[in-house]
Structures are given as C-alpha cells and as structure tokens.
Amino acid sequence: MRHCNNYEELFSSYIDGELALSAQKDLEAHLDGCPGCRETVGRMQTIRQSMTNLSALTVSADFDHKLHQRISQANSTGSSGSLFPDFFSGWKMPAVGFAAVLALVSFFTLIDLNPDSVNISDTDKPILSAPAIQEDAVTETPNQLYAMPQNEATAAEQDSTNERIKEELKKNLDIVNDGQR
Amino acid sequence: MKKETLRADKVTDETLIAQFQQGDVQAFDVLVRRYKDQLLNYVYRFVNNRVDAEDIVQETFLRVFKNKHYYKEIAKFSTWVYTIAGNLAKTELRRRKRRKIFSVSNFVNDERDFDIPDGERTPDQAVDGSIKDSIIQQAIDKLPPKFKEVILLRDVQGFAYEEISQILNIPLGTVKSRVNRGRLKLQEDLKFLFENDNHSKG
Ligand SMILES: [Zn+2]
C-alpha cells in the first residue's frame, strides 16, 4: 500500500488528465478510500478552474502610442539594434515632434551605414538565455530605459541608476519636444 | 510612399519576426497587437499592479524591438517573448522586496486592499467553482516566484508543459512537479474557503 504522500505527487497530472491508465486507476482507488486526499484534489480542481476564469485585462488605449514613443526615445540616444531609413514610415507618428523625427531619421541613416558596429547579436548563445545576455549588453548601453537587474547583488545600485536614467530620459524628451518648436 | 500591408491572421509569429528582422516595422506592430493583452494578463497576475504590469509589457516589446536579432527560429516567438516578460516581472518583484525592507511604510499597493472581509468567507464561493478574483490573486501573491511562474503559465495562460519548460529553461519534470506543488500550496492557503462547506454538507 502506498502512502498519501506518494499519491500527492500525482494529483496535478491526474487533474490534467495526464496519468497513464494504470496509475489513474490506482489513484482513484486510493481516493475512494481516503477522504483527505479526495478533498484535496477537489479543492485543487476548483482553484484551477478559478484560475482559468480570472477576468482578463486589456492594455490601455494609449499603449501603442506610448510604446512607439518609447522606442523612438530609446533609439534617439544611441542604438543597439539596426535601424532602417524607412523605420518611421509605417507608423502614424504622434504629435510629439515630427520635425524631431525627421532629424532622427537622417541620424539613423548615418549610423546605419555601419550596422555591424552597433549590433550585439549573432552570437552562438542559445536563444532562451537571450534576456540574460541582454542584461550584460544593456549595462554598457547608455540608452537603456529601465535597466532591470537580473540578480540581487547589482540590484541596489541599479535602483539609483534607474532614477538617473529616468532623469536622462526626461531631459531627452524635452530636447525632442524643443526641436519640434 | 506609405505602404499599407494587410496581414492575414494566418501569418505565423515566426514569419512576422523574420520580416521584422529584415526591417519591416509593421510586422513588429502585428506582433504587438497579438501579444500585448495576453502578456499584460500574465505580468499583471505576477506583480498585481496594473501600472507596473503595463510598464513591463512595454519594456518587453522595447526589448524585442531592440534585440530582434537575438531571436532564432529554433524556438517559438511566444516562448521568447514570455521569457523576456517573465524575467522582467521577477525583477520587479525583487526590486519591491528590497524597497519594502528599506521603507516598509512607503510600500503601498495601489490596488484594492486584499484583506478578505468576513462576509466573503462563505462556503458558496467555493462550491460553484468560482472563487473571487481578489482572493485567488491574494493566494497567487503568496506563492514563491518559482511556483508562481509555472502556475500562471499553466493555469492562467494555458501553456503546455513542454513550452513552459522552454520559456523557463527548466526540465519538463521540474515544471510538472512545481505545478503540482504550486497547486497544493494554493489549496492549502485557500482551504478556509471550503471548510464551512464540508460542515454544511455533513
Ligand atoms: Zn490519501
């Protein structure tokens, strides 16, 4: 006879219907004679169902607008990705500085002549560690918006860095806005 | 001058990111449209704060934009983008934890107060299979991050175990055992919702 503890590790697979038939029969036999485990499984099923039914949110109306702004902003202070002259043509630019945008486009056209110098990609590192790699790259990149630390050690200093970066950002935004007038 | 490209829903994420890697920003926009809401829900349940969640989703897309060449077609785009969003969400939680240590009184959750009023401790909310969102969220908040992430990906976002294993870069067996332990922990924390139920049913 197996003990409750041994059955416990099968509960999730049982709920997901992923147990082999023999294991399922075995577990069901135990559940029949064990009210404790039966109730636990019941609660797990109910909670799982409620998780699935959690109300869904949608992003706020200005999400796209803000994102485009943020991308333009990030790119205006340097570049870690390759940009193309037609970069902005596909997007309806917001009221935020069309003139500034034109200036930026010509700027990008210039730096784009040598895309390899700004590209940090094309390593053989596995894709799934990309965000981690990026953290390293990011700390050397001045245009990082909200540098997010990946470990506790650097976290404290990162906070003050974030504040500084936000300051920078605000200044840069002012410059873009000024250029518009 | 302006090229208006209509994109059928049939175009795969992987095709879109490939097009974006070749400089097509409209392909990027389609990806944003496809993923912004589901990422928001993932991150929101993770950090339990609407403003932070939206900011993190923005940051996620910004990173996709800036680092598009990191993406290689050996993985699905969804795997990649969820990896980025999840890492940012975890970082946010660590940041808060630190801040909380420094200034406990300044830590204000801008959502509702999640203390459960006595009136809500009734059996019916568990019986009909619908526990209030706020109560579920409170239990999610209490989960350690390594359980939280698998539970959210599996039970809220509905990912297959295999893709969760890829998103988190942990073995399949580990995903399964964490989901099980996470679910066990949740039912332990929410046991009180069911207790009256048992008595009344005898
Ligand atoms: Zn038992």
Short mmCIF file of C-alpha atoms and ligand atoms in Angstrom, two decimals:
data_model
loop_
_atom_site.label_atom_id
_atom_site.label_comp_id
_atom_site.label_asym_id
_atom_site.label_seq_id
_atom_site.Cartn_x
_atom_site.Cartn_y
_atom_site.Cartn_z
CA MET A 1 0.00 0.00 0.00
CA ARG A 2 1.31 3.42 -0.91
CA HIS A 3 1.01 6.28 1.48
CA CYS A 4 -0.93 9.53 0.92
CA ASN A 5 2.35 11.37 0.37
CA ASN A 6 3.16 9.15 -2.58
CA TYR A 7 -0.18 9.81 -4.17
CA GLU A 8 0.05 13.52 -3.60
CA GLU A 9 2.66 13.98 -6.28
CA LEU A 10 0.24 12.59 -8.86
CA PHE A 11 -2.63 14.96 -8.13
CA SER A 12 -1.71 17.57 -10.70
CA SER A 13 -1.20 15.10 -13.52
CA TYR A 14 -4.46 13.47 -12.53
CA ILE A 15 -6.30 16.79 -12.74
CA ASP A 16 -4.73 17.46 -16.12
CA GLY A 17 -5.72 14.00 -17.28
CA GLU A 18 -2.15 13.08 -17.98
CA LEU A 19 -1.78 9.94 -15.90
CA ALA A 20 -1.36 6.57 -17.51
CA LEU A 21 -4.48 4.48 -17.14
CA SER A 22 -3.00 2.10 -14.58
CA ALA A 23 -1.72 4.96 -12.43
CA GLN A 24 -5.06 6.68 -12.71
CA LYS A 25 -6.95 3.56 -11.60
CA ASP A 26 -4.55 3.14 -8.71
CA LEU A 27 -5.01 6.74 -7.60
CA GLU A 28 -8.79 6.62 -7.95
CA ALA A 29 -8.88 3.52 -5.79
CA HIS A 30 -6.97 5.43 -3.13
CA LEU A 31 -9.22 8.47 -3.42
CA ASP A 32 -12.26 6.28 -2.91
CA GLY A 33 -11.00 5.21 0.46
CA CYS A 34 -9.27 8.42 1.55
CA PRO A 35 -11.48 11.47 2.22
CA GLY A 36 -8.46 13.66 2.95
CA CYS A 37 -6.86 13.17 -0.45
CA ARG A 38 -10.25 13.32 -2.15
CA GLU A 39 -10.97 16.73 -0.68
CA THR A 40 -7.51 18.00 -1.53
CA VAL A 41 -7.97 17.00 -5.17
CA GLY A 42 -11.41 18.60 -5.17
CA ARG A 43 -10.03 21.88 -3.87
CA MET A 44 -7.21 21.81 -6.38
CA GLN A 45 -9.70 21.33 -9.21
CA THR A 46 -11.90 24.17 -8.04
CA ILE A 47 -8.96 26.54 -7.67
CA ARG A 48 -7.54 25.55 -11.02
CA GLN A 49 -10.90 26.33 -12.60
CA SER A 50 -11.00 29.72 -10.90
CA MET A 51 -7.51 30.49 -12.19
CA THR A 52 -8.69 29.80 -15.71
CA ASN A 53 -11.68 32.05 -15.15
CA LEU A 54 -9.78 35.06 -13.82
CA SER A 55 -11.07 38.16 -15.54
CA ALA A 56 -8.93 39.27 -18.44
CA LEU A 57 -7.43 42.74 -18.77
CA THR A 58 -6.71 44.69 -21.91
CA VAL A 59 -3.98 47.27 -22.29
CA SER A 60 -4.93 50.91 -22.01
CA ALA A 61 -5.88 52.89 -25.09
CA ASP A 62 -2.60 54.77 -25.40
CA PHE A 63 -0.44 51.66 -25.16
CA ASP A 64 0.72 51.66 -28.78
CA HIS A 65 1.30 55.37 -28.77
CA LYS A 66 3.43 55.14 -25.63
CA LEU A 67 5.36 52.20 -26.98
CA HIS A 68 6.22 53.96 -30.22
CA GLN A 69 7.30 56.98 -28.24
CA ARG A 70 9.45 54.88 -26.01
CA ILE A 71 11.08 53.15 -28.94
CA SER A 72 11.81 56.41 -30.72
CA GLN A 73 13.17 57.75 -27.48
CA ALA A 74 15.42 54.77 -26.89
CA ASN A 75 16.74 54.97 -30.39
CA SER A 76 17.40 58.67 -30.25
CA THR A 77 20.06 58.29 -27.57
CA GLY A 78 22.08 55.69 -29.38
CA SER A 79 21.36 52.36 -30.89
CA SER A 80 21.78 48.75 -30.01
CA GLY A 81 19.70 47.49 -32.87
CA SER A 82 19.95 48.05 -36.56
CA LEU A 83 17.59 50.67 -37.83
CA PHE A 84 16.35 51.34 -41.25
CA PRO A 85 15.68 54.59 -43.01
CA ASP A 86 12.05 53.65 -43.51
CA PHE A 87 11.78 52.98 -39.82
CA PHE A 88 9.08 55.51 -39.14
CA SER A 89 7.22 55.40 -42.41
CA GLY A 90 4.95 52.57 -41.36
CA TRP A 91 3.80 54.29 -38.22
CA LYS A 92 1.49 57.16 -37.76
CA MET A 93 3.69 59.44 -35.78
CA PRO A 94 2.14 61.09 -32.78
CA ALA A 95 2.07 64.82 -32.33
CA VAL A 96 5.35 64.51 -30.49
CA GLY A 97 7.75 66.20 -32.77
CA PHE A 98 7.52 65.39 -36.42
CA ALA A 99 10.45 67.65 -37.08
CA ALA A 100 12.45 65.85 -34.46
CA VAL A 101 11.57 62.60 -36.13
CA LEU A 102 12.84 63.80 -39.46
CA ALA A 103 16.07 64.73 -37.79
CA LEU A 104 16.26 61.32 -36.20
CA VAL A 105 15.65 59.56 -39.46
CA SER A 106 18.61 61.24 -41.05
CA PHE A 107 20.62 60.46 -37.94
CA PHE A 108 19.75 56.79 -38.23
CA THR A 109 20.54 56.79 -41.89
CA LEU A 110 24.02 57.90 -40.98
CA ILE A 111 24.70 55.40 -38.23
CA ASP A 112 23.09 52.69 -40.24
CA LEU A 113 25.94 52.75 -42.69
CA ASN A 114 27.84 50.64 -40.26
CA PRO A 115 25.28 48.38 -38.65
CA ASP A 116 27.79 45.77 -37.51
CA SER A 117 29.39 48.16 -35.12
CA VAL A 118 26.19 48.55 -33.16
CA ASN A 119 24.88 45.04 -33.43
CA ILE A 120 25.45 42.83 -30.47
CA SER A 121 23.63 39.88 -31.90
CA ASP A 122 24.69 36.89 -33.99
CA THR A 123 26.41 35.08 -31.22
CA ASP A 124 26.00 31.35 -30.89
CA LYS A 125 24.43 31.67 -27.49
CA PRO A 126 21.19 29.74 -27.10
CA ILE A 127 18.13 31.79 -27.72
CA LEU A 128 16.48 31.12 -24.40
CA SER A 129 19.19 32.83 -22.49
CA ALA A 130 18.80 35.90 -24.63
CA PRO A 131 17.32 38.09 -21.91
CA ALA A 132 20.20 37.28 -19.62
CA ILE A 133 22.76 38.05 -22.29
CA GLN A 134 20.92 41.19 -22.94
CA GLU A 135 21.28 42.31 -19.36
CA ASP A 136 25.01 42.23 -19.80
CA ALA A 137 24.86 44.12 -23.04
CA VAL A 138 22.41 46.53 -21.58
CA THR A 139 24.53 47.69 -18.71
CA GLU A 140 27.04 49.02 -21.20
CA THR A 141 24.39 50.69 -23.26
CA PRO A 142 23.54 54.23 -22.27
CA ASN A 143 20.11 54.23 -23.83
CA GLN A 144 18.62 51.57 -21.60
CA LEU A 145 15.34 52.86 -20.28
CA TYR A 146 14.65 50.80 -17.24
CA ALA A 147 17.64 48.60 -16.77
CA MET A 148 16.29 45.67 -14.86
CA PRO A 149 18.82 43.81 -12.75
CA GLN A 150 18.89 40.01 -13.00
CA ASN A 151 20.41 39.34 -9.64
CA GLU A 152 20.17 40.69 -6.15
CA ALA A 153 23.80 41.76 -5.96
CA THR A 154 23.62 44.52 -8.53
CA ALA A 155 20.04 45.37 -7.71
CA ALA A 156 20.59 48.12 -5.16
CA GLU A 157 22.87 50.18 -7.30
CA GLN A 158 20.62 49.54 -10.25
CA ASP A 159 17.84 51.37 -8.50
CA SER A 160 19.72 54.60 -8.32
CA THR A 161 20.83 54.03 -11.87
CA ASN A 162 17.21 53.73 -12.86
CA GLU A 163 16.44 57.06 -11.27
CA ARG A 164 19.31 58.60 -13.14
CA ILE A 165 18.21 57.05 -16.41
CA LYS A 166 14.69 58.32 -15.91
CA GLU A 167 16.12 61.79 -15.38
CA GLU A 168 18.14 61.45 -18.58
CA LEU A 169 15.06 60.27 -20.35
CA LYS A 170 13.04 63.25 -19.27
CA LYS A 171 15.79 65.56 -20.42
CA ASN A 172 15.96 63.81 -23.77
CA LEU A 173 12.24 64.03 -24.17
CA ASP A 174 12.45 67.76 -23.52
CA ILE A 175 15.06 68.05 -26.21
CA VAL A 176 12.87 66.22 -28.69
CA ASN A 177 9.96 68.44 -27.80
CA ASP A 178 12.09 71.55 -28.12
CA GLY A 179 13.27 70.52 -31.54
CA GLN A 180 9.70 70.48 -32.62
CA ARG A 181 9.06 74.14 -31.98
CA MET B 1 5.14 56.43 -50.19
CA LYS B 2 3.34 54.68 -47.40
CA LYS B 3 2.92 51.03 -47.95
CA GLU B 4 -0.19 49.65 -46.43
CA THR B 5 0.22 45.99 -45.84
CA LEU B 6 -2.72 43.99 -44.72
CA ARG B 7 -1.71 40.95 -42.77
CA ALA B 8 -3.89 37.93 -42.60
CA ASP B 9 -4.24 36.37 -39.21
CA LYS B 10 -2.78 33.28 -40.76
CA VAL B 11 0.73 34.68 -40.88
CA THR B 12 2.70 32.95 -38.15
CA ASP B 13 4.51 34.82 -35.40
CA GLU B 14 7.74 33.35 -36.67
CA THR B 15 7.17 34.76 -40.14
CA LEU B 16 6.39 38.15 -38.65
CA ILE B 17 9.51 38.29 -36.52
CA ALA B 18 11.56 37.23 -39.55
CA GLN B 19 10.03 40.09 -41.53
CA PHE B 20 10.74 42.44 -38.69
CA GLN B 21 14.33 41.27 -38.53
CA GLN B 22 14.57 42.38 -42.12
CA GLY B 23 13.39 45.83 -41.16
CA ASP B 24 9.63 45.67 -41.54
CA VAL B 25 8.26 47.57 -38.54
CA GLN B 26 4.69 46.83 -39.47
CA ALA B 27 5.39 43.18 -38.75
CA PHE B 28 6.50 44.28 -35.30
CA ASP B 29 3.22 46.11 -34.84
CA VAL B 30 1.26 42.99 -35.67
CA LEU B 31 3.21 41.05 -33.05
CA VAL B 32 2.50 43.76 -30.50
CA ARG B 33 -1.18 43.56 -31.34
CA ARG B 34 -1.18 39.80 -30.94
CA TYR B 35 0.61 39.67 -27.64
CA LYS B 36 0.01 42.87 -25.69
CA ASP B 37 -3.14 41.76 -23.88
CA GLN B 38 -2.09 38.24 -23.03
CA LEU B 39 1.28 39.46 -21.80
CA LEU B 40 -0.47 42.10 -19.72
CA ASN B 41 -2.55 39.41 -18.05
CA TYR B 42 0.50 37.27 -17.38
CA VAL B 43 2.51 40.10 -15.91
CA TYR B 44 -0.42 41.61 -14.03
CA ARG B 45 -1.11 38.36 -12.18
CA PHE B 46 2.60 38.21 -11.48
CA VAL B 47 3.10 41.67 -9.98
CA ASN B 48 -0.50 42.51 -9.05
CA ASN B 49 -0.26 46.10 -10.13
CA ARG B 50 -1.82 47.44 -13.28
CA VAL B 51 0.59 50.31 -13.90
CA ASP B 52 3.71 48.24 -13.29
CA ALA B 53 2.33 45.44 -15.45
CA GLU B 54 1.70 47.72 -18.38
CA ASP B 55 5.13 49.26 -17.99
CA ILE B 56 6.75 45.83 -18.01
CA VAL B 57 4.86 44.81 -21.14
CA GLN B 58 6.07 48.00 -22.80
CA GLU B 59 9.60 47.21 -21.75
CA THR B 60 9.20 43.68 -23.10
CA PHE B 61 8.28 44.95 -26.55
CA LEU B 62 11.00 47.54 -26.43
CA ARG B 63 13.50 44.76 -25.84
CA VAL B 64 12.03 42.70 -28.65
CA PHE B 65 12.44 45.74 -30.86
CA LYS B 66 16.00 46.47 -29.87
CA ASN B 67 17.17 42.88 -29.75
CA LYS B 68 15.26 41.35 -32.59
CA HIS B 69 18.37 39.60 -33.88
CA TYR B 70 18.61 37.55 -30.70
CA TYR B 71 15.60 35.65 -31.81
CA LYS B 72 16.44 32.45 -33.66
CA GLU B 73 13.80 30.34 -35.25
CA ILE B 74 14.65 27.27 -33.18
CA ALA B 75 12.10 28.49 -30.62
CA LYS B 76 8.63 29.87 -30.98
CA PHE B 77 8.25 33.62 -30.79
CA SER B 78 5.81 33.19 -27.91
CA THR B 79 8.46 31.32 -25.93
CA TRP B 80 10.91 34.13 -26.43
CA VAL B 81 8.59 36.98 -25.58
CA TYR B 82 7.24 35.23 -22.48
CA THR B 83 10.77 34.57 -21.30
CA ILE B 84 11.56 38.27 -21.51
CA ALA B 85 8.33 39.36 -19.84
CA GLY B 86 8.69 36.81 -17.05
CA ASN B 87 12.23 37.87 -16.29
CA LEU B 88 11.19 41.50 -16.09
CA ALA B 89 8.29 40.61 -13.81
CA LYS B 90 10.54 38.65 -11.46
CA THR B 91 12.99 41.52 -11.38
CA GLU B 92 10.18 43.88 -10.43
CA LEU B 93 9.21 41.63 -7.54
CA ARG B 94 12.80 41.54 -6.29
CA ARG B 95 13.01 45.29 -6.57
CA ARG B 96 9.87 45.69 -4.49
CA LYS B 97 11.06 43.26 -1.88
CA ARG B 98 14.19 45.33 -1.46
CA ARG B 99 12.30 48.56 -1.33
CA LYS B 100 9.98 47.09 1.25
CA ILE B 101 12.92 46.38 3.51
CA PHE B 102 14.12 49.95 3.27
CA SER B 103 10.81 51.65 3.73
CA VAL B 104 8.03 49.43 4.90
CA SER B 105 5.55 52.22 5.40
CA ASN B 106 6.06 53.59 1.92
CA PHE B 107 5.10 50.39 0.26
CA VAL B 108 1.60 50.99 -0.90
CA ASN B 109 -0.25 48.64 -3.11
CA ASP B 110 -2.28 50.79 -5.45
CA GLU B 111 -4.86 48.08 -5.92
CA ARG B 112 -7.65 47.39 -3.53
CA ASP B 113 -6.98 46.13 -0.09
CA PHE B 114 -6.93 42.38 -0.40
CA ASP B 115 -7.85 41.52 3.12
CA ILE B 116 -10.82 39.26 2.98
CA PRO B 117 -13.88 40.69 4.67
CA ASP B 118 -15.67 38.26 6.95
CA GLY B 119 -18.72 38.39 4.78
CA GLU B 120 -16.80 36.77 1.97
CA ARG B 121 -15.85 33.74 3.99
CA THR B 122 -18.90 31.90 2.88
CA PRO B 123 -18.90 28.39 1.53
CA ASP B 124 -20.78 29.14 -1.69
CA GLN B 125 -17.91 30.90 -3.34
CA ALA B 126 -16.00 27.66 -3.45
CA VAL B 127 -18.84 25.33 -4.25
CA ASP B 128 -19.91 26.72 -7.60
CA GLY B 129 -16.33 26.75 -8.86
CA SER B 130 -15.88 30.48 -8.85
CA ILE B 131 -13.66 31.90 -6.19
CA LYS B 132 -13.44 35.68 -6.27
CA ASP B 133 -10.61 37.08 -8.38
CA SER B 134 -9.24 39.09 -5.48
CA ILE B 135 -8.99 36.03 -3.27
CA ILE B 136 -7.27 33.99 -5.95
CA GLN B 137 -4.90 36.89 -6.59
CA GLN B 138 -4.05 37.14 -2.94
CA ALA B 139 -3.11 33.47 -2.89
CA ILE B 140 -1.05 33.86 -6.07
CA ASP B 141 0.81 36.75 -4.46
CA LYS B 142 1.85 34.50 -1.63
CA LEU B 143 3.42 31.88 -3.89
CA PRO B 144 7.21 31.95 -4.17
CA PRO B 145 8.20 33.11 -7.69
CA LYS B 146 9.29 29.70 -8.93
CA PHE B 147 5.84 28.28 -8.23
CA LYS B 148 4.04 31.42 -9.27
CA GLU B 149 5.53 31.44 -12.75
CA VAL B 150 4.64 27.84 -13.57
CA ILE B 151 1.13 28.19 -12.17
CA LEU B 152 0.46 31.37 -14.14
CA LEU B 153 1.81 29.93 -17.36
CA ARG B 154 -0.08 26.68 -16.94
CA ASP B 155 -3.39 27.58 -15.30
CA VAL B 156 -3.93 31.21 -16.29
CA GLN B 157 -2.19 31.34 -19.67
CA GLY B 158 -2.87 27.74 -20.62
CA PHE B 159 0.56 26.80 -21.96
CA ALA B 160 1.55 23.17 -22.49
CA TYR B 161 4.11 21.81 -20.06
CA GLU B 162 6.59 21.49 -22.89
CA GLU B 163 6.51 25.17 -23.78
CA ILE B 164 6.66 26.20 -20.11
CA SER B 165 9.81 24.15 -19.84
CA GLN B 166 11.25 26.14 -22.75
CA ILE B 167 10.08 29.52 -21.51
CA LEU B 168 11.64 28.98 -18.09
CA ASN B 169 14.53 26.90 -19.36
CA ILE B 170 13.97 24.20 -16.77
CA PRO B 171 13.42 20.45 -17.29
CA LEU B 172 9.94 19.18 -18.05
CA GLY B 173 9.88 17.07 -14.90
CA THR B 174 10.69 20.12 -12.81
CA VAL B 175 7.83 22.04 -14.41
CA LYS B 176 5.39 19.26 -13.59
CA SER B 177 6.48 18.88 -10.00
CA ARG B 178 6.41 22.65 -9.47
CA VAL B 179 2.92 22.90 -10.91
CA ASN B 180 1.83 20.15 -8.54
CA ARG B 181 3.45 21.75 -5.53
CA GLY B 182 2.13 25.17 -6.50
CA ARG B 183 -1.41 23.85 -6.80
CA LEU B 184 -1.07 22.00 -3.49
CA LYS B 185 0.11 25.18 -1.85
CA LEU B 186 -2.77 27.19 -3.27
CA GLN B 187 -5.35 24.72 -1.99
CA GLU B 188 -3.64 24.76 1.39
CA ASP B 189 -3.81 28.56 1.51
CA LEU B 190 -7.42 28.64 0.38
CA LYS B 191 -8.62 25.74 2.47
CA PHE B 192 -10.62 28.06 4.69
CA LEU B 193 -12.96 28.79 1.80
CA PHE B 194 -14.04 25.18 1.74
CA GLU B 195 -14.24 24.42 5.41
CA ASN B 196 -17.77 25.65 6.11
CA ASP B 197 -18.80 23.83 3.01
CA ASN B 198 -17.84 20.48 4.46
CA HIS B 199 -19.70 21.13 7.66
CA SER B 200 -22.88 22.23 5.98
CA LYS B 201 -22.89 19.27 3.68
CA GLY B 202 -22.15 16.92 6.58
ZN ZN C 1 -4.77 9.73 1.00
#
